[in-house]
PDB file of C-alpha atoms in Angstrom:
ATOM      1  CA  MET T   1      70.970 108.994  77.862  1.00 36.00           C
ATOM      2  CA  ALA T   2      73.250 108.032  80.894  1.00 46.00           C
ATOM      3  CA  GLY T   3      72.958 104.481  82.359  1.00 58.00           C
ATOM      4  CA  PRO T   4      72.453 103.937  86.089  1.00 82.00           C
ATOM      5  CA  ILE T   5      75.459 103.672  88.271  1.00 92.00           C
ATOM      6  CA  THR T   6      75.106 100.657  90.695  1.00 95.00           C
ATOM      7  CA  TYR T   7      77.474  98.933  93.122  1.00 96.00           C
ATOM      8  CA  ARG T   8      78.233  95.500  94.323  1.00 96.00           C
ATOM      9  CA  ARG T   9      81.012  93.344  95.923  1.00 96.00           C
ATOM     10  CA  ILE T  10      83.756  92.309  93.624  1.00 96.00           C
ATOM     11  CA  TYR T  11      83.635  88.800  95.002  1.00 95.00           C
ATOM     12  CA  GLU T  12      80.158  88.192  93.581  1.00 93.00           C
ATOM     13  CA  GLY T  13      81.534  87.612  90.196  1.00 83.00           C
ATOM     14  CA  VAL T  14      80.662  89.151  86.791  1.00 92.00           C
ATOM     15  CA  SER T  15      77.204  89.516  85.519  1.00 91.00           C
ATOM     16  CA  PRO T  16      76.097  90.574  81.999  1.00 89.00           C
ATOM     17  CA  GLN T  17      74.041  93.360  83.610  1.00 92.00           C
ATOM     18  CA  ASP T  18      77.126  94.984  85.063  1.00 94.00           C
ATOM     19  CA  GLY T  19      78.045  97.245  82.131  1.00 95.00           C
ATOM     20  CA  THR T  20      81.412  98.897  82.776  1.00 96.00           C
ATOM     21  CA  ARG T  21      82.893  97.442  85.850  1.00 97.00           C
ATOM     22  CA  VAL T  22      84.955 100.089  87.831  1.00 97.00           C
ATOM     23  CA  LEU T  23      86.873  99.257  91.022  1.00 97.00           C
ATOM     24  CA  VAL T  24      86.598 102.160  93.497  1.00 96.00           C
ATOM     25  CA  ASP T  25      88.717 100.780  96.435  1.00 96.00           C
ATOM     26  CA  ARG T  26      92.190 102.286  97.214  1.00 95.00           C
ATOM     27  CA  LEU T  27      93.640  98.670  97.619  1.00 94.00           C
ATOM     28  CA  TRP T  28      93.307  95.775  95.343  1.00 96.00           C
ATOM     29  CA  PRO T  29      90.894  93.131  96.765  1.00 96.00           C
ATOM     30  CA  ARG T  30      92.589  90.249  98.448  1.00 94.00           C
ATOM     31  CA  GLY T  31      92.313  86.796  96.759  1.00 94.00           C
ATOM     32  CA  VAL T  32      90.981  88.125  93.397  1.00 93.00           C
ATOM     33  CA  SER T  33      93.308  88.057  90.212  1.00 93.00           C
ATOM     34  CA  LYS T  34      92.998  90.682  87.743  1.00 91.00           C
ATOM     35  CA  GLU T  35      91.772  88.193  85.271  1.00 91.00           C
ATOM     36  CA  GLU T  36      89.066  86.911  87.667  1.00 90.00           C
ATOM     37  CA  ALA T  37      87.997  90.531  88.499  1.00 93.00           C
ATOM     38  CA  HIS T  38      87.190  91.573  84.949  1.00 95.00           C
ATOM     39  CA  VAL T  39      87.609  95.248  86.021  1.00 96.00           C
ATOM     40  CA  ASP T  40      87.506  97.701  83.163  1.00 96.00           C
ATOM     41  CA  GLU T  41      89.006 100.507  85.199  1.00 96.00           C
ATOM     42  CA  TRP T  42      90.430 100.904  88.714  1.00 96.00           C
ATOM     43  CA  LEU T  43      89.895 104.426  89.897  1.00 95.00           C
ATOM     44  CA  ARG T  44      91.416 104.430  93.344  1.00 94.00           C
ATOM     45  CA  ASP T  45      91.574 108.235  93.539  1.00 92.00           C
ATOM     46  CA  VAL T  46      87.742 108.513  93.857  1.00 93.00           C
ATOM     47  CA  ALA T  47      87.774 106.182  97.042  1.00 95.00           C
ATOM     48  CA  PRO T  48      87.686 107.514 100.535  1.00 95.00           C
ATOM     49  CA  SER T  49      91.079 108.672 101.915  1.00 94.00           C
ATOM     50  CA  THR T  50      93.039 106.154 103.903  1.00 95.00           C
ATOM     51  CA  GLU T  51      92.513 108.324 107.045  1.00 97.00           C
ATOM     52  CA  LEU T  52      88.737 108.306 106.581  1.00 97.00           C
ATOM     53  CA  ARG T  53      88.626 104.560 105.755  1.00 95.00           C
ATOM     54  CA  ARG T  54      90.618 103.813 108.829  1.00 96.00           C
ATOM     55  CA  TRP T  55      88.584 106.010 111.111  1.00 97.00           C
ATOM     56  CA  TYR T  56      85.238 104.428 109.868  1.00 97.00           C
ATOM     57  CA  GLY T  57      86.468 100.855 110.213  1.00 95.00           C
ATOM     58  CA  HIS T  58      83.126  99.630 108.737  1.00 94.00           C
ATOM     59  CA  ASP T  59      81.373 100.468 112.098  1.00 96.00           C
ATOM     60  CA  PRO T  60      77.681 100.755 111.330  1.00 96.00           C
ATOM     61  CA  GLU T  61      77.289 103.478 113.950  1.00 97.00           C
ATOM     62  CA  ARG T  62      79.746 105.662 112.313  1.00 98.00           C
ATOM     63  CA  PHE T  63      78.164 105.346 108.723  1.00 98.00           C
ATOM     64  CA  ALA T  64      76.351 108.591 108.758  1.00 98.00           C
ATOM     65  CA  GLU T  65      79.261 110.553 109.796  1.00 98.00           C
ATOM     66  CA  PHE T  66      81.496 108.520 107.277  1.00 98.00           C
ATOM     67  CA  ARG T  67      78.948 109.430 104.488  1.00 97.00           C
ATOM     68  CA  ARG T  68      79.139 113.203 105.484  1.00 97.00           C
ATOM     69  CA  ARG T  69      82.916 113.178 105.597  1.00 97.00           C
ATOM     70  CA  TYR T  70      83.284 111.296 102.418  1.00 96.00           C
ATOM     71  CA  LEU T  71      80.861 113.572 100.397  1.00 95.00           C
ATOM     72  CA  ALA T  72      83.048 116.418 101.690  1.00 94.00           C
ATOM     73  CA  GLU T  73      85.999 114.612 100.241  1.00 93.00           C
ATOM     74  CA  LEU T  74      84.395 114.182  96.839  1.00 91.00           C
ATOM     75  CA  ASP T  75      84.127 117.973  96.526  1.00 88.00           C
ATOM     76  CA  ASP T  76      88.063 118.017  96.921  1.00 87.00           C
ATOM     77  CA  PRO T  77      89.954 118.739  93.601  1.00 89.00           C
ATOM     78  CA  GLY T  78      91.890 115.412  94.133  1.00 84.00           C
ATOM     79  CA  HIS T  79      88.716 113.338  93.561  1.00 85.00           C
ATOM     80  CA  ARG T  80      87.302 115.220  90.540  1.00 86.00           C
ATOM     81  CA  PRO T  81      89.073 113.704  87.629  1.00 90.00           C
ATOM     82  CA  ALA T  82      88.184 110.266  88.804  1.00 89.00           C
ATOM     83  CA  ALA T  83      84.654 111.127  89.530  1.00 86.00           C
ATOM     84  CA  ALA T  84      84.285 112.813  86.103  1.00 88.00           C
ATOM     85  CA  ARG T  85      85.702 109.741  84.510  1.00 91.00           C
ATOM     86  CA  VAL T  86      82.919 107.585  86.053  1.00 88.00           C
ATOM     87  CA  CYS T  87      80.334 110.255  84.954  1.00 85.00           C
ATOM     88  CA  ASP T  88      81.675 110.038  81.362  1.00 88.00           C
ATOM     89  CA  LEU T  89      81.412 106.165  81.486  1.00 89.00           C
ATOM     90  CA  ALA T  90      77.854 106.454  82.735  1.00 85.00           C
ATOM     91  CA  ALA T  91      77.038 108.712  79.870  1.00 83.00           C
ATOM     92  CA  ARG T  92      77.697 105.866  77.558  1.00 86.00           C
ATOM     93  CA  GLY T  93      75.922 103.106  79.452  1.00 88.00           C
ATOM     94  CA  LYS T  94      75.578 101.217  82.703  1.00 93.00           C
ATOM     95  CA  VAL T  95      78.406 101.384  85.297  1.00 95.00           C
ATOM     96  CA  THR T  96      78.867  99.078  88.311  1.00 97.00           C
ATOM     97  CA  LEU T  97      81.158 100.313  91.070  1.00 97.00           C
ATOM     98  CA  LEU T  98      83.016  97.451  92.639  1.00 97.00           C
ATOM     99  CA  THR T  99      84.273  97.118  96.173  1.00 97.00           C
ATOM    100  CA  ALA T 100      85.585  94.475  98.552  1.00 96.00           C
ATOM    101  CA  THR T 101      83.612  95.682 101.409  1.00 95.00           C
ATOM    102  CA  LYS T 102      81.387  93.073 103.151  1.00 94.00           C
ATOM    103  CA  ASP T 103      78.640  95.507 104.060  1.00 96.00           C
ATOM    104  CA  VAL T 104      78.255  97.032 100.586  1.00 96.00           C
ATOM    105  CA  ASP T 105      75.215  99.172 101.502  1.00 96.00           C
ATOM    106  CA  ARG T 106      77.245 101.051 104.150  1.00 97.00           C
ATOM    107  CA  SER T 107      80.321 101.336 101.904  1.00 97.00           C
ATOM    108  CA  GLY T 108      82.133 104.166 100.032  1.00 96.00           C
ATOM    109  CA  ALA T 109      80.775 102.442  96.847  1.00 96.00           C
ATOM    110  CA  ALA T 110      77.289 103.015  98.061  1.00 96.00           C
ATOM    111  CA  VAL T 111      77.873 106.668  98.967  1.00 96.00           C
ATOM    112  CA  LEU T 112      79.750 107.213  95.662  1.00 95.00           C
ATOM    113  CA  ALA T 113      77.043 105.582  93.453  1.00 94.00           C
ATOM    114  CA  GLU T 114      74.361 107.980  95.147  1.00 93.00           C
ATOM    115  CA  TRP T 115      76.728 110.984  94.521  1.00 92.00           C
ATOM    116  CA  LEU T 116      77.394 110.106  90.918  1.00 90.00           C
ATOM    117  CA  ASN T 117      73.935 109.334  89.973  1.00 89.00           C
ATOM    118  CA  HIS T 118      73.009 112.716  91.322  1.00 85.00           C
ATOM    119  CA  ALA T 119      75.942 114.260  89.368  1.00 79.00           C
ATOM    120  CA  VAL T 120      74.865 112.464  86.240  1.00 74.00           C
ATOM    121  CA  ARG T 121      71.165 113.748  86.489  1.00 74.00           C
ATOM    122  CA  ARG T 122      72.677 117.322  87.032  1.00 74.00           C
ATOM    123  CA  ARG T 123      74.635 116.883  83.829  1.00 69.00           C
ATOM    124  CA  ARG T 124      71.632 115.795  81.873  1.00 68.00           C
ATOM    125  CA  GLN T 125      69.676 118.753  82.940  1.00 70.00           C
ATOM    126  CA  HIS T 126      72.233 121.179  81.951  1.00 68.00           C
ATOM    127  CA  ALA T 127      72.825 119.472  78.582  1.00 61.00           C
TER     128      ALA T 127
END
C-alpha cells in the first residue's frame, strides 16, 4: 500500500515521520549543507520551470494561475521520469517533499504533493 506524500520546508529539520525525504526545488536551499538536509533524493526535474518560478515570484494572488501552469508542466514528458520516481518511492512508504519556499502551502511542493497523491491513487486503482 502506498504511503502518503506530504510536504514541508527543508529548514524545519528532520522528523522520524518524514519517510523518504525528496528535495523538489531546482536550486539547492541556501544555508543548508547536504549533511544537515538528510535528503534521500534531489529531483530537480520535477520542480516548476525557472520561467514559471520567476513569473510566480511567490505572489499569493498568482497562486491559482501558478498551480494551473505547473499542473500543465507536469504533463510534459520532461517531468515524467522524476514524477514516476516519487510515485515509486511512495509505493514503498511515506514520502516527504522538501522545499525552501517560505509559504509552503502555496508552493510547487504543495501542488506536486496533491498531483502525486492523485497519481498514486490512480495507480492503486489500476493495479
